[in-house]
Amino acid sequence: MDEKELVLKSLDKVDRWYIMLAGIKENNLLLVTKREVPSTVEVDGIFLNVIHYDPDQYLEEVSRNEELFRSYKVYYFVKTYMRKLLDLLSSLEVQRMSLTLEDFEEKNR
C-alpha cells in the first residue's frame, strides 16, 4: 500500500470532516484538527503513531520550525487552511530574505 492510500484510509478511522491537514513521515501520521484523535491508528495491519496539533497551534509551531511541515508528505488538506499555511511560510521566507539583504547592504557600506 502506498503512503497516499495509507493516509486516506487512516482518515476513515478518525472523523475526516474535521481534519484540516494530514501527512505522513515514516510511521508517523500528522493530523491537524480541533477534535481529539487516537494516539495510534491501525490500517490493514500497519500501525501509525498519530502526531496531533490544533490548527492554530500548528501554525505557531511551523512559524518556529518549518521542518514540522516540510518533513511530512501531505496528502490531504483543506484548501483554505493550506493557503493560510503557505502564506505563513512565504512571509517567513520574505522576512529571511529581507534580513539577508539588510546584512549584505550593511557589509557593503
PDB file of N, CA and C in Angstrom:
ATOM      1  N   MET A   1       0.862  -1.182   0.000  1.00  0.00           N
ATOM      2  CA  MET A   1       0.000   0.000   0.000  1.00  0.00           C
ATOM      3  C   MET A   1       0.900   1.234   0.000  1.00  0.00           C
ATOM      4  N   ASP A   2       0.615   2.181  -0.887  1.00  0.00           N
ATOM      5  CA  ASP A   2       1.441   3.382  -0.923  1.00  0.00           C
ATOM      6  C   ASP A   2       1.031   4.364   0.178  1.00  0.00           C
ATOM      7  N   GLU A   3       1.881   5.368   0.399  1.00  0.00           N
ATOM      8  CA  GLU A   3       1.667   6.308   1.510  1.00  0.00           C
ATOM      9  C   GLU A   3       0.354   7.074   1.383  1.00  0.00           C
ATOM     10  N   LYS A   4       0.036   7.498   0.173  1.00  0.00           N
ATOM     11  CA  LYS A   4      -1.195   8.273  -0.023  1.00  0.00           C
ATOM     12  C   LYS A   4      -2.415   7.450   0.384  1.00  0.00           C
ATOM     13  N   GLU A   5      -2.451   6.220  -0.065  1.00  0.00           N
ATOM     14  CA  GLU A   5      -3.564   5.337   0.273  1.00  0.00           C
ATOM     15  C   GLU A   5      -3.625   5.088   1.783  1.00  0.00           C
ATOM     16  N   LEU A   6      -2.464   4.946   2.395  1.00  0.00           N
ATOM     17  CA  LEU A   6      -2.375   4.732   3.840  1.00  0.00           C
ATOM     18  C   LEU A   6      -2.954   5.928   4.601  1.00  0.00           C
ATOM     19  N   VAL A   7      -2.593   7.139   4.180  1.00  0.00           N
ATOM     20  CA  VAL A   7      -3.119   8.349   4.833  1.00  0.00           C
ATOM     21  C   VAL A   7      -4.626   8.444   4.645  1.00  0.00           C
ATOM     22  N   LEU A   8      -5.082   8.262   3.429  1.00  0.00           N
ATOM     23  CA  LEU A   8      -6.515   8.399   3.153  1.00  0.00           C
ATOM     24  C   LEU A   8      -7.336   7.338   3.879  1.00  0.00           C
ATOM     25  N   LYS A   9      -6.824   6.110   3.973  1.00  0.00           N
ATOM     26  CA  LYS A   9      -7.545   5.072   4.718  1.00  0.00           C
ATOM     27  C   LYS A   9      -7.544   5.363   6.218  1.00  0.00           C
ATOM     28  N   SER A  10      -6.460   5.950   6.699  1.00  0.00           N
ATOM     29  CA  SER A  10      -6.398   6.267   8.137  1.00  0.00           C
ATOM     30  C   SER A  10      -7.402   7.358   8.506  1.00  0.00           C
ATOM     31  N   LEU A  11      -7.730   8.223   7.548  1.00  0.00           N
ATOM     32  CA  LEU A  11      -8.718   9.273   7.821  1.00  0.00           C
ATOM     33  C   LEU A  11     -10.103   8.689   8.046  1.00  0.00           C
ATOM     34  N   ASP A  12     -10.338   7.485   7.531  1.00  0.00           N
ATOM     35  CA  ASP A  12     -11.610   6.811   7.783  1.00  0.00           C
ATOM     36  C   ASP A  12     -11.716   6.355   9.235  1.00  0.00           C
ATOM     37  N   LYS A  13     -10.570   6.222   9.908  1.00  0.00           N
ATOM     38  CA  LYS A  13     -10.548   5.784  11.313  1.00  0.00           C
ATOM     39  C   LYS A  13     -10.802   6.940  12.277  1.00  0.00           C
ATOM     40  N   VAL A  14     -10.652   8.164  11.789  1.00  0.00           N
ATOM     41  CA  VAL A  14     -10.938   9.371  12.583  1.00  0.00           C
ATOM     42  C   VAL A  14     -12.017  10.147  11.838  1.00  0.00           C
ATOM     43  N   ASP A  15     -12.471  11.222  12.398  1.00  0.00           N
ATOM     44  CA  ASP A  15     -13.533  11.995  11.757  1.00  0.00           C
ATOM     45  C   ASP A  15     -12.940  12.900  10.673  1.00  0.00           C
ATOM     46  N   ARG A  16     -12.894  12.373   9.453  1.00  0.00           N
ATOM     47  CA  ARG A  16     -12.265  13.049   8.316  1.00  0.00           C
ATOM     48  C   ARG A  16     -12.750  14.492   8.116  1.00  0.00           C
ATOM     49  N   TRP A  17     -13.990  14.761   8.418  1.00  0.00           N
ATOM     50  CA  TRP A  17     -14.574  16.069   8.112  1.00  0.00           C
ATOM     51  C   TRP A  17     -14.019  17.183   8.979  1.00  0.00           C
ATOM     52  N   TYR A  18     -13.305  16.832  10.039  1.00  0.00           N
ATOM     53  CA  TYR A  18     -12.725  17.848  10.914  1.00  0.00           C
ATOM     54  C   TYR A  18     -11.209  17.947  10.765  1.00  0.00           C
ATOM     55  N   ILE A  19     -10.637  17.175   9.853  1.00  0.00           N
ATOM     56  CA  ILE A  19      -9.194  17.196   9.615  1.00  0.00           C
ATOM     57  C   ILE A  19      -8.867  18.356   8.674  1.00  0.00           C
ATOM     58  N   MET A  20      -7.935  19.206   9.085  1.00  0.00           N
ATOM     59  CA  MET A  20      -7.519  20.330   8.254  1.00  0.00           C
ATOM     60  C   MET A  20      -6.338  19.958   7.359  1.00  0.00           C
ATOM     61  N   LEU A  21      -5.476  19.056   7.878  1.00  0.00           N
ATOM     62  CA  LEU A  21      -4.282  18.670   7.143  1.00  0.00           C
ATOM     63  C   LEU A  21      -3.846  17.299   7.636  1.00  0.00           C
ATOM     64  N   ALA A  22      -3.415  16.448   6.713  1.00  0.00           N
ATOM     65  CA  ALA A  22      -2.922  15.119   7.091  1.00  0.00           C
ATOM     66  C   ALA A  22      -1.720  14.775   6.227  1.00  0.00           C
ATOM     67  N   GLY A  23      -0.683  14.278   6.889  1.00  0.00           N
ATOM     68  CA  GLY A  23       0.528  13.899   6.182  1.00  0.00           C
ATOM     69  C   GLY A  23       1.175  12.716   6.862  1.00  0.00           C
ATOM     70  N   ILE A  24       2.242  12.224   6.250  1.00  0.00           N
ATOM     71  CA  ILE A  24       2.909  11.044   6.789  1.00  0.00           C
ATOM     72  C   ILE A  24       4.418  11.201   6.660  1.00  0.00           C
ATOM     73  N   LYS A  25       5.121  10.663   7.649  1.00  0.00           N
ATOM     74  CA  LYS A  25       6.580  10.579   7.642  1.00  0.00           C
ATOM     75  C   LYS A  25       6.928   9.285   8.367  1.00  0.00           C
ATOM     76  N   GLU A  26       7.498   8.339   7.633  1.00  0.00           N
ATOM     77  CA  GLU A  26       7.807   7.009   8.163  1.00  0.00           C
ATOM     78  C   GLU A  26       6.538   6.398   8.747  1.00  0.00           C
ATOM     79  N   ASN A  27       6.505   6.124  10.065  1.00  0.00           N
ATOM     80  CA  ASN A  27       5.296   5.546  10.666  1.00  0.00           C
ATOM     81  C   ASN A  27       4.543   6.569  11.513  1.00  0.00           C
ATOM     82  N   ASN A  28       4.772   7.861  11.241  1.00  0.00           N
ATOM     83  CA  ASN A  28       4.082   8.936  11.956  1.00  0.00           C
ATOM     84  C   ASN A  28       3.044   9.581  11.052  1.00  0.00           C
ATOM     85  N   LEU A  29       1.832   9.679  11.554  1.00  0.00           N
ATOM     86  CA  LEU A  29       0.730  10.296  10.834  1.00  0.00           C
ATOM     87  C   LEU A  29       0.447  11.654  11.463  1.00  0.00           C
ATOM     88  N   LEU A  30       0.591  12.712  10.687  1.00  0.00           N
ATOM     89  CA  LEU A  30       0.319  14.069  11.153  1.00  0.00           C
ATOM     90  C   LEU A  30      -1.150  14.385  10.911  1.00  0.00           C
ATOM     91  N   LEU A  31      -1.862  14.765  11.975  1.00  0.00           N
ATOM     92  CA  LEU A  31      -3.258  15.176  11.852  1.00  0.00           C
ATOM     93  C   LEU A  31      -3.433  16.538  12.514  1.00  0.00           C
ATOM     94  N   VAL A  32      -3.922  17.498  11.755  1.00  0.00           N
ATOM     95  CA  VAL A  32      -4.208  18.825  12.276  1.00  0.00           C
ATOM     96  C   VAL A  32      -5.721  18.960  12.337  1.00  0.00           C
ATOM     97  N   THR A  33      -6.245  19.033  13.569  1.00  0.00           N
ATOM     98  CA  THR A  33      -7.691  19.082  13.781  1.00  0.00           C
ATOM     99  C   THR A  33      -7.991  19.612  15.168  1.00  0.00           C
ATOM    100  N   LYS A  34      -9.173  20.167  15.318  1.00  0.00           N
ATOM    101  CA  LYS A  34      -9.612  20.620  16.641  1.00  0.00           C
ATOM    102  C   LYS A  34     -10.150  19.460  17.479  1.00  0.00           C
ATOM    103  N   ARG A  35     -10.489  18.377  16.826  1.00  0.00           N
ATOM    104  CA  ARG A  35     -11.038  17.207  17.510  1.00  0.00           C
ATOM    105  C   ARG A  35      -9.935  16.361  18.122  1.00  0.00           C
ATOM    106  N   GLU A  36     -10.296  15.612  19.160  1.00  0.00           N
ATOM    107  CA  GLU A  36      -9.368  14.644  19.737  1.00  0.00           C
ATOM    108  C   GLU A  36      -9.253  13.451  18.794  1.00  0.00           C
ATOM    109  N   VAL A  37      -8.055  12.916  18.678  1.00  0.00           N
ATOM    110  CA  VAL A  37      -7.819  11.749  17.830  1.00  0.00           C
ATOM    111  C   VAL A  37      -7.046  10.711  18.641  1.00  0.00           C
ATOM    112  N   PRO A  38      -7.128   9.443  18.249  1.00  0.00           N
ATOM    113  CA  PRO A  38      -6.378   8.416  18.991  1.00  0.00           C
ATOM    114  C   PRO A  38      -4.865   8.607  18.811  1.00  0.00           C
ATOM    115  N   SER A  39      -4.099   8.045  19.726  1.00  0.00           N
ATOM    116  CA  SER A  39      -2.638   8.189  19.650  1.00  0.00           C
ATOM    117  C   SER A  39      -2.018   7.258  18.612  1.00  0.00           C
ATOM    118  N   THR A  40      -2.728   6.209  18.245  1.00  0.00           N
ATOM    119  CA  THR A  40      -2.281   5.323  17.164  1.00  0.00           C
ATOM    120  C   THR A  40      -3.476   4.960  16.292  1.00  0.00           C
ATOM    121  N   VAL A  41      -3.187   4.668  15.060  1.00  0.00           N
ATOM    122  CA  VAL A  41      -4.208   4.244  14.101  1.00  0.00           C
ATOM    123  C   VAL A  41      -3.674   2.999  13.391  1.00  0.00           C
ATOM    124  N   GLU A  42      -4.547   2.011  13.220  1.00  0.00           N
ATOM    125  CA  GLU A  42      -4.167   0.787  12.532  1.00  0.00           C
ATOM    126  C   GLU A  42      -4.920   0.710  11.207  1.00  0.00           C
ATOM    127  N   VAL A  43      -4.150   0.530  10.123  1.00  0.00           N
ATOM    128  CA  VAL A  43      -4.732   0.405   8.787  1.00  0.00           C
ATOM    129  C   VAL A  43      -4.158  -0.845   8.134  1.00  0.00           C
ATOM    130  N   ASP A  44      -4.994  -1.821   7.896  1.00  0.00           N
ATOM    131  CA  ASP A  44      -4.579  -3.069   7.245  1.00  0.00           C
ATOM    132  C   ASP A  44      -3.331  -3.674   7.892  1.00  0.00           C
ATOM    133  N   GLY A  45      -3.314  -3.695   9.216  1.00  0.00           N
ATOM    134  CA  GLY A  45      -2.204  -4.287   9.947  1.00  0.00           C
ATOM    135  C   GLY A  45      -1.002  -3.391  10.146  1.00  0.00           C
ATOM    136  N   ILE A  46      -1.055  -2.171   9.624  1.00  0.00           N
ATOM    137  CA  ILE A  46       0.043  -1.206   9.783  1.00  0.00           C
ATOM    138  C   ILE A  46      -0.353  -0.214  10.863  1.00  0.00           C
ATOM    139  N   PHE A  47       0.493  -0.086  11.876  1.00  0.00           N
ATOM    140  CA  PHE A  47       0.221   0.839  12.972  1.00  0.00           C
ATOM    141  C   PHE A  47       0.966   2.146  12.750  1.00  0.00           C
ATOM    142  N   LEU A  48       0.246   3.240  12.882  1.00  0.00           N
ATOM    143  CA  LEU A  48       0.820   4.574  12.720  1.00  0.00           C
ATOM    144  C   LEU A  48       0.681   5.346  14.021  1.00  0.00           C
ATOM    145  N   ASN A  49       1.761   6.023  14.433  1.00  0.00           N
ATOM    146  CA  ASN A  49       1.702   6.924  15.583  1.00  0.00           C
ATOM    147  C   ASN A  49       1.098   8.241  15.113  1.00  0.00           C
ATOM    148  N   VAL A  50       0.120   8.733  15.833  1.00  0.00           N
ATOM    149  CA  VAL A  50      -0.551   9.966  15.439  1.00  0.00           C
ATOM    150  C   VAL A  50       0.113  11.152  16.134  1.00  0.00           C
ATOM    151  N   ILE A  51       0.544  12.111  15.321  1.00  0.00           N
ATOM    152  CA  ILE A  51       1.060  13.385  15.812  1.00  0.00           C
ATOM    153  C   ILE A  51      -0.078  14.378  15.599  1.00  0.00           C
ATOM    154  N   HIS A  52      -0.647  14.871  16.690  1.00  0.00           N
ATOM    155  CA  HIS A  52      -1.853  15.700  16.628  1.00  0.00           C
ATOM    156  C   HIS A  52      -1.551  17.146  17.007  1.00  0.00           C
ATOM    157  N   TYR A  53      -2.079  18.078  16.221  1.00  0.00           N
ATOM    158  CA  TYR A  53      -1.977  19.501  16.520  1.00  0.00           C
ATOM    159  C   TYR A  53      -3.332  20.157  16.330  1.00  0.00           C
ATOM    160  N   ASP A  54      -3.605  21.125  17.160  1.00  0.00           N
ATOM    161  CA  ASP A  54      -4.720  22.037  16.937  1.00  0.00           C
ATOM    162  C   ASP A  54      -4.309  22.933  15.759  1.00  0.00           C
ATOM    163  N   PRO A  55      -5.230  23.347  14.879  1.00  0.00           N
ATOM    164  CA  PRO A  55      -4.848  24.144  13.704  1.00  0.00           C
ATOM    165  C   PRO A  55      -4.075  25.426  14.042  1.00  0.00           C
ATOM    166  N   ASP A  56      -4.503  26.164  15.057  1.00  0.00           N
ATOM    167  CA  ASP A  56      -3.795  27.396  15.413  1.00  0.00           C
ATOM    168  C   ASP A  56      -2.432  27.096  16.023  1.00  0.00           C
ATOM    169  N   GLN A  57      -2.380  26.070  16.849  1.00  0.00           N
ATOM    170  CA  GLN A  57      -1.117  25.663  17.464  1.00  0.00           C
ATOM    171  C   GLN A  57      -0.118  25.223  16.390  1.00  0.00           C
ATOM    172  N   TYR A  58      -0.596  24.511  15.386  1.00  0.00           N
ATOM    173  CA  TYR A  58       0.281  24.036  14.322  1.00  0.00           C
ATOM    174  C   TYR A  58       0.897  25.210  13.566  1.00  0.00           C
ATOM    175  N   LEU A  59       0.105  26.227  13.266  1.00  0.00           N
ATOM    176  CA  LEU A  59       0.637  27.400  12.578  1.00  0.00           C
ATOM    177  C   LEU A  59       1.736  28.062  13.407  1.00  0.00           C
ATOM    178  N   GLU A  60       1.527  28.171  14.712  1.00  0.00           N
ATOM    179  CA  GLU A  60       2.551  28.745  15.594  1.00  0.00           C
ATOM    180  C   GLU A  60       3.821  27.904  15.579  1.00  0.00           C
ATOM    181  N   GLU A  61       3.656  26.601  15.677  1.00  0.00           N
ATOM    182  CA  GLU A  61       4.814  25.699  15.698  1.00  0.00           C
ATOM    183  C   GLU A  61       5.575  25.755  14.373  1.00  0.00           C
ATOM    184  N   VAL A  62       4.863  25.800  13.265  1.00  0.00           N
ATOM    185  CA  VAL A  62       5.506  25.873  11.954  1.00  0.00           C
ATOM    186  C   VAL A  62       6.252  27.191  11.794  1.00  0.00           C
ATOM    187  N   SER A  63       5.722  28.274  12.366  1.00  0.00           N
ATOM    188  CA  SER A  63       6.423  29.556  12.261  1.00  0.00           C
ATOM    189  C   SER A  63       7.756  29.514  13.005  1.00  0.00           C
ATOM    190  N   ARG A  64       7.873  28.648  14.007  1.00  0.00           N
ATOM    191  CA  ARG A  64       9.133  28.481  14.739  1.00  0.00           C
ATOM    192  C   ARG A  64      10.040  27.438  14.105  1.00  0.00           C
ATOM    193  N   ASN A  65       9.420  26.421  13.490  1.00  0.00           N
ATOM    194  CA  ASN A  65      10.195  25.325  12.910  1.00  0.00           C
ATOM    195  C   ASN A  65       9.490  24.808  11.655  1.00  0.00           C
ATOM    196  N   GLU A  66       9.919  25.284  10.503  1.00  0.00           N
ATOM    197  CA  GLU A  66       9.280  24.917   9.237  1.00  0.00           C
ATOM    198  C   GLU A  66       9.394  23.435   8.927  1.00  0.00           C
ATOM    199  N   GLU A  67      10.400  22.770   9.464  1.00  0.00           N
ATOM    200  CA  GLU A  67      10.581  21.340   9.207  1.00  0.00           C
ATOM    201  C   GLU A  67       9.393  20.521   9.710  1.00  0.00           C
ATOM    202  N   LEU A  68       8.648  21.088  10.643  1.00  0.00           N
ATOM    203  CA  LEU A  68       7.450  20.420  11.142  1.00  0.00           C
ATOM    204  C   LEU A  68       6.457  20.193  10.008  1.00  0.00           C
ATOM    205  N   PHE A  69       6.485  21.066   9.023  1.00  0.00           N
ATOM    206  CA  PHE A  69       5.632  20.910   7.842  1.00  0.00           C
ATOM    207  C   PHE A  69       6.395  20.244   6.698  1.00  0.00           C
ATOM    208  N   ARG A  70       7.581  20.731   6.427  1.00  0.00           N
ATOM    209  CA  ARG A  70       8.336  20.290   5.252  1.00  0.00           C
ATOM    210  C   ARG A  70       8.763  18.820   5.316  1.00  0.00           C
ATOM    211  N   SER A  71       8.905  18.271   6.505  1.00  0.00           N
ATOM    212  CA  SER A  71       9.383  16.891   6.627  1.00  0.00           C
ATOM    213  C   SER A  71       8.285  15.851   6.366  1.00  0.00           C
ATOM    214  N   TYR A  72       7.034  16.282   6.324  1.00  0.00           N
ATOM    215  CA  TYR A  72       5.916  15.363   6.076  1.00  0.00           C
ATOM    216  C   TYR A  72       5.477  15.432   4.621  1.00  0.00           C
ATOM    217  N   LYS A  73       5.034  14.294   4.099  1.00  0.00           N
ATOM    218  CA  LYS A  73       4.380  14.270   2.796  1.00  0.00           C
ATOM    219  C   LYS A  73       2.898  14.468   3.063  1.00  0.00           C
ATOM    220  N   VAL A  74       2.365  15.577   2.607  1.00  0.00           N
ATOM    221  CA  VAL A  74       0.964  15.927   2.867  1.00  0.00           C
ATOM    222  C   VAL A  74       0.108  15.410   1.720  1.00  0.00           C
ATOM    223  N   TYR A  75      -0.900  14.598   2.067  1.00  0.00           N
ATOM    224  CA  TYR A  75      -1.779  14.004   1.062  1.00  0.00           C
ATOM    225  C   TYR A  75      -3.229  14.453   1.205  1.00  0.00           C
ATOM    226  N   TYR A  76      -3.537  15.150   2.270  1.00  0.00           N
ATOM    227  CA  TYR A  76      -4.920  15.598   2.479  1.00  0.00           C
ATOM    228  C   TYR A  76      -4.884  16.950   3.164  1.00  0.00           C
ATOM    229  N   PHE A  77      -5.661  17.899   2.650  1.00  0.00           N
ATOM    230  CA  PHE A  77      -5.732  19.208   3.296  1.00  0.00           C
ATOM    231  C   PHE A  77      -7.003  19.926   2.879  1.00  0.00           C
ATOM    232  N   VAL A  78      -7.405  20.830   3.738  1.00  0.00           N
ATOM    233  CA  VAL A  78      -8.495  21.742   3.420  1.00  0.00           C
ATOM    234  C   VAL A  78      -7.850  22.949   2.745  1.00  0.00           C
ATOM    235  N   LYS A  79      -8.373  23.328   1.610  1.00  0.00           N
ATOM    236  CA  LYS A  79      -7.751  24.355   0.777  1.00  0.00           C
ATOM    237  C   LYS A  79      -7.504  25.667   1.524  1.00  0.00           C
ATOM    238  N   THR A  80      -8.475  26.132   2.293  1.00  0.00           N
ATOM    239  CA  THR A  80      -8.301  27.416   2.985  1.00  0.00           C
ATOM    240  C   THR A  80      -7.221  27.331   4.060  1.00  0.00           C
ATOM    241  N   TYR A  81      -7.122  26.184   4.720  1.00  0.00           N
ATOM    242  CA  TYR A  81      -6.083  26.025   5.744  1.00  0.00           C
ATOM    243  C   TYR A  81      -4.707  25.940   5.093  1.00  0.00           C
ATOM    244  N   MET A  82      -4.597  25.209   3.994  1.00  0.00           N
ATOM    245  CA  MET A  82      -3.313  25.108   3.297  1.00  0.00           C
ATOM    246  C   MET A  82      -2.881  26.473   2.787  1.00  0.00           C
ATOM    247  N   ARG A  83      -3.818  27.253   2.304  1.00  0.00           N
ATOM    248  CA  ARG A  83      -3.481  28.599   1.831  1.00  0.00           C
ATOM    249  C   ARG A  83      -2.925  29.444   2.986  1.00  0.00           C
ATOM    250  N   LYS A  84      -3.552  29.338   4.149  1.00  0.00           N
ATOM    251  CA  LYS A  84      -3.078  30.063   5.326  1.00  0.00           C
ATOM    252  C   LYS A  84      -1.658  29.620   5.696  1.00  0.00           C
ATOM    253  N   LEU A  85      -1.420  28.328   5.636  1.00  0.00           N
ATOM    254  CA  LEU A  85      -0.109  27.771   5.951  1.00  0.00           C
ATOM    255  C   LEU A  85       0.944  28.218   4.941  1.00  0.00           C
ATOM    256  N   LEU A  86       0.612  28.171   3.671  1.00  0.00           N
ATOM    257  CA  LEU A  86       1.555  28.597   2.635  1.00  0.00           C
ATOM    258  C   LEU A  86       1.822  30.100   2.697  1.00  0.00           C
ATOM    259  N   ASP A  87       0.812  30.886   3.039  1.00  0.00           N
ATOM    260  CA  ASP A  87       1.017  32.325   3.239  1.00  0.00           C
ATOM    261  C   ASP A  87       1.999  32.579   4.374  1.00  0.00           C
ATOM    262  N   LEU A  88       1.855  31.829   5.450  1.00  0.00           N
ATOM    263  CA  LEU A  88       2.774  31.955   6.579  1.00  0.00           C
ATOM    264  C   LEU A  88       4.199  31.614   6.150  1.00  0.00           C
ATOM    265  N   LEU A  89       4.369  30.506   5.449  1.00  0.00           N
ATOM    266  CA  LEU A  89       5.698  30.085   5.007  1.00  0.00           C
ATOM    267  C   LEU A  89       6.326  31.097   4.043  1.00  0.00           C
ATOM    268  N   SER A  90       5.523  31.644   3.154  1.00  0.00           N
ATOM    269  CA  SER A  90       6.076  32.630   2.211  1.00  0.00           C
ATOM    270  C   SER A  90       6.442  33.928   2.923  1.00  0.00           C
ATOM    271  N   SER A  91       5.658  34.346   3.906  1.00  0.00           N
ATOM    272  CA  SER A  91       6.017  35.568   4.644  1.00  0.00           C
ATOM    273  C   SER A  91       7.286  35.358   5.461  1.00  0.00           C
ATOM    274  N   LEU A  92       7.476  34.150   5.995  1.00  0.00           N
ATOM    275  CA  LEU A  92       8.717  33.848   6.717  1.00  0.00           C
ATOM    276  C   LEU A  92       9.913  33.887   5.766  1.00  0.00           C
ATOM    277  N   GLU A  93       9.726  33.388   4.564  1.00  0.00           N
ATOM    278  CA  GLU A  93      10.809  33.409   3.569  1.00  0.00           C
ATOM    279  C   GLU A  93      11.151  34.845   3.166  1.00  0.00           C
ATOM    280  N   VAL A  94      10.142  35.676   2.955  1.00  0.00           N
ATOM    281  CA  VAL A  94      10.379  37.090   2.609  1.00  0.00           C
ATOM    282  C   VAL A  94      11.099  37.788   3.748  1.00  0.00           C
ATOM    283  N   GLN A  95      10.706  37.489   4.960  1.00  0.00           N
ATOM    284  CA  GLN A  95      11.357  38.075   6.126  1.00  0.00           C
ATOM    285  C   GLN A  95      12.832  37.678   6.176  1.00  0.00           C
ATOM    286  N   ARG A  96      13.131  36.416   5.932  1.00  0.00           N
ATOM    287  CA  ARG A  96      14.523  35.955   5.910  1.00  0.00           C
ATOM    288  C   ARG A  96      15.311  36.636   4.803  1.00  0.00           C
ATOM    289  N   MET A  97      14.687  36.771   3.643  1.00  0.00           N
ATOM    290  CA  MET A  97      15.364  37.408   2.514  1.00  0.00           C
ATOM    291  C   MET A  97      15.657  38.869   2.804  1.00  0.00           C
ATOM    292  N   SER A  98      14.734  39.564   3.442  1.00  0.00           N
ATOM    293  CA  SER A  98      14.963  40.977   3.743  1.00  0.00           C
ATOM    294  C   SER A  98      16.070  41.138   4.786  1.00  0.00           C
ATOM    295  N   LEU A  99      16.145  40.221   5.739  1.00  0.00           N
ATOM    296  CA  LEU A  99      17.223  40.271   6.725  1.00  0.00           C
ATOM    297  C   LEU A  99      18.568  40.006   6.055  1.00  0.00           C
ATOM    298  N   THR A 100      18.605  39.081   5.128  1.00  0.00           N
ATOM    299  CA  THR A 100      19.832  38.780   4.394  1.00  0.00           C
ATOM    300  C   THR A 100      20.248  39.987   3.559  1.00  0.00           C
ATOM    301  N   LEU A 101      19.303  40.645   2.925  1.00  0.00           N
ATOM    302  CA  LEU A 101      19.594  41.821   2.108  1.00  0.00           C
ATOM    303  C   LEU A 101      20.118  42.961   2.983  1.00  0.00           C
ATOM    304  N   GLU A 102      19.517  43.154   4.153  1.00  0.00           N
ATOM    305  CA  GLU A 102      19.984  44.198   5.070  1.00  0.00           C
ATOM    306  C   GLU A 102      21.414  43.922   5.520  1.00  0.00           C
ATOM    307  N   ASP A 103      21.716  42.662   5.832  1.00  0.00           N
ATOM    308  CA  ASP A 103      23.080  42.291   6.224  1.00  0.00           C
ATOM    309  C   ASP A 103      24.059  42.562   5.091  1.00  0.00           C
ATOM    310  N   PHE A 104      23.662  42.222   3.884  1.00  0.00           N
ATOM    311  CA  PHE A 104      24.517  42.439   2.712  1.00  0.00           C
ATOM    312  C   PHE A 104      24.793  43.924   2.517  1.00  0.00           C
ATOM    313  N   GLU A 105      23.747  44.753   2.625  1.00  0.00           N
ATOM    314  CA  GLU A 105      23.908  46.191   2.450  1.00  0.00           C
ATOM    315  C   GLU A 105      24.790  46.804   3.517  1.00  0.00           C
ATOM    316  N   GLU A 106      24.663  46.335   4.754  1.00  0.00           N
ATOM    317  CA  GLU A 106      25.497  46.846   5.836  1.00  0.00           C
ATOM    318  C   GLU A 106      26.962  46.508   5.618  1.00  0.00           C
ATOM    319  N   LYS A 107      27.244  45.317   5.136  1.00  0.00           N
ATOM    320  CA  LYS A 107      28.626  44.895   4.889  1.00  0.00           C
ATOM    321  C   LYS A 107      29.270  45.652   3.746  1.00  0.00           C
ATOM    322  N   ASN A 108      28.462  46.145   2.821  1.00  0.00           N
ATOM    323  CA  ASN A 108      28.986  46.841   1.637  1.00  0.00           C
ATOM    324  C   ASN A 108      28.925  48.347   1.753  1.00  0.00           C
ATOM    325  N   ARG A 109      28.770  48.869   2.921  1.00  0.00           N
ATOM    326  CA  ARG A 109      28.759  50.328   3.105  1.00  0.00           C
ATOM    327  C   ARG A 109      30.148  50.832   3.344  1.00  0.00           C
TER     328      ARG A 109
END
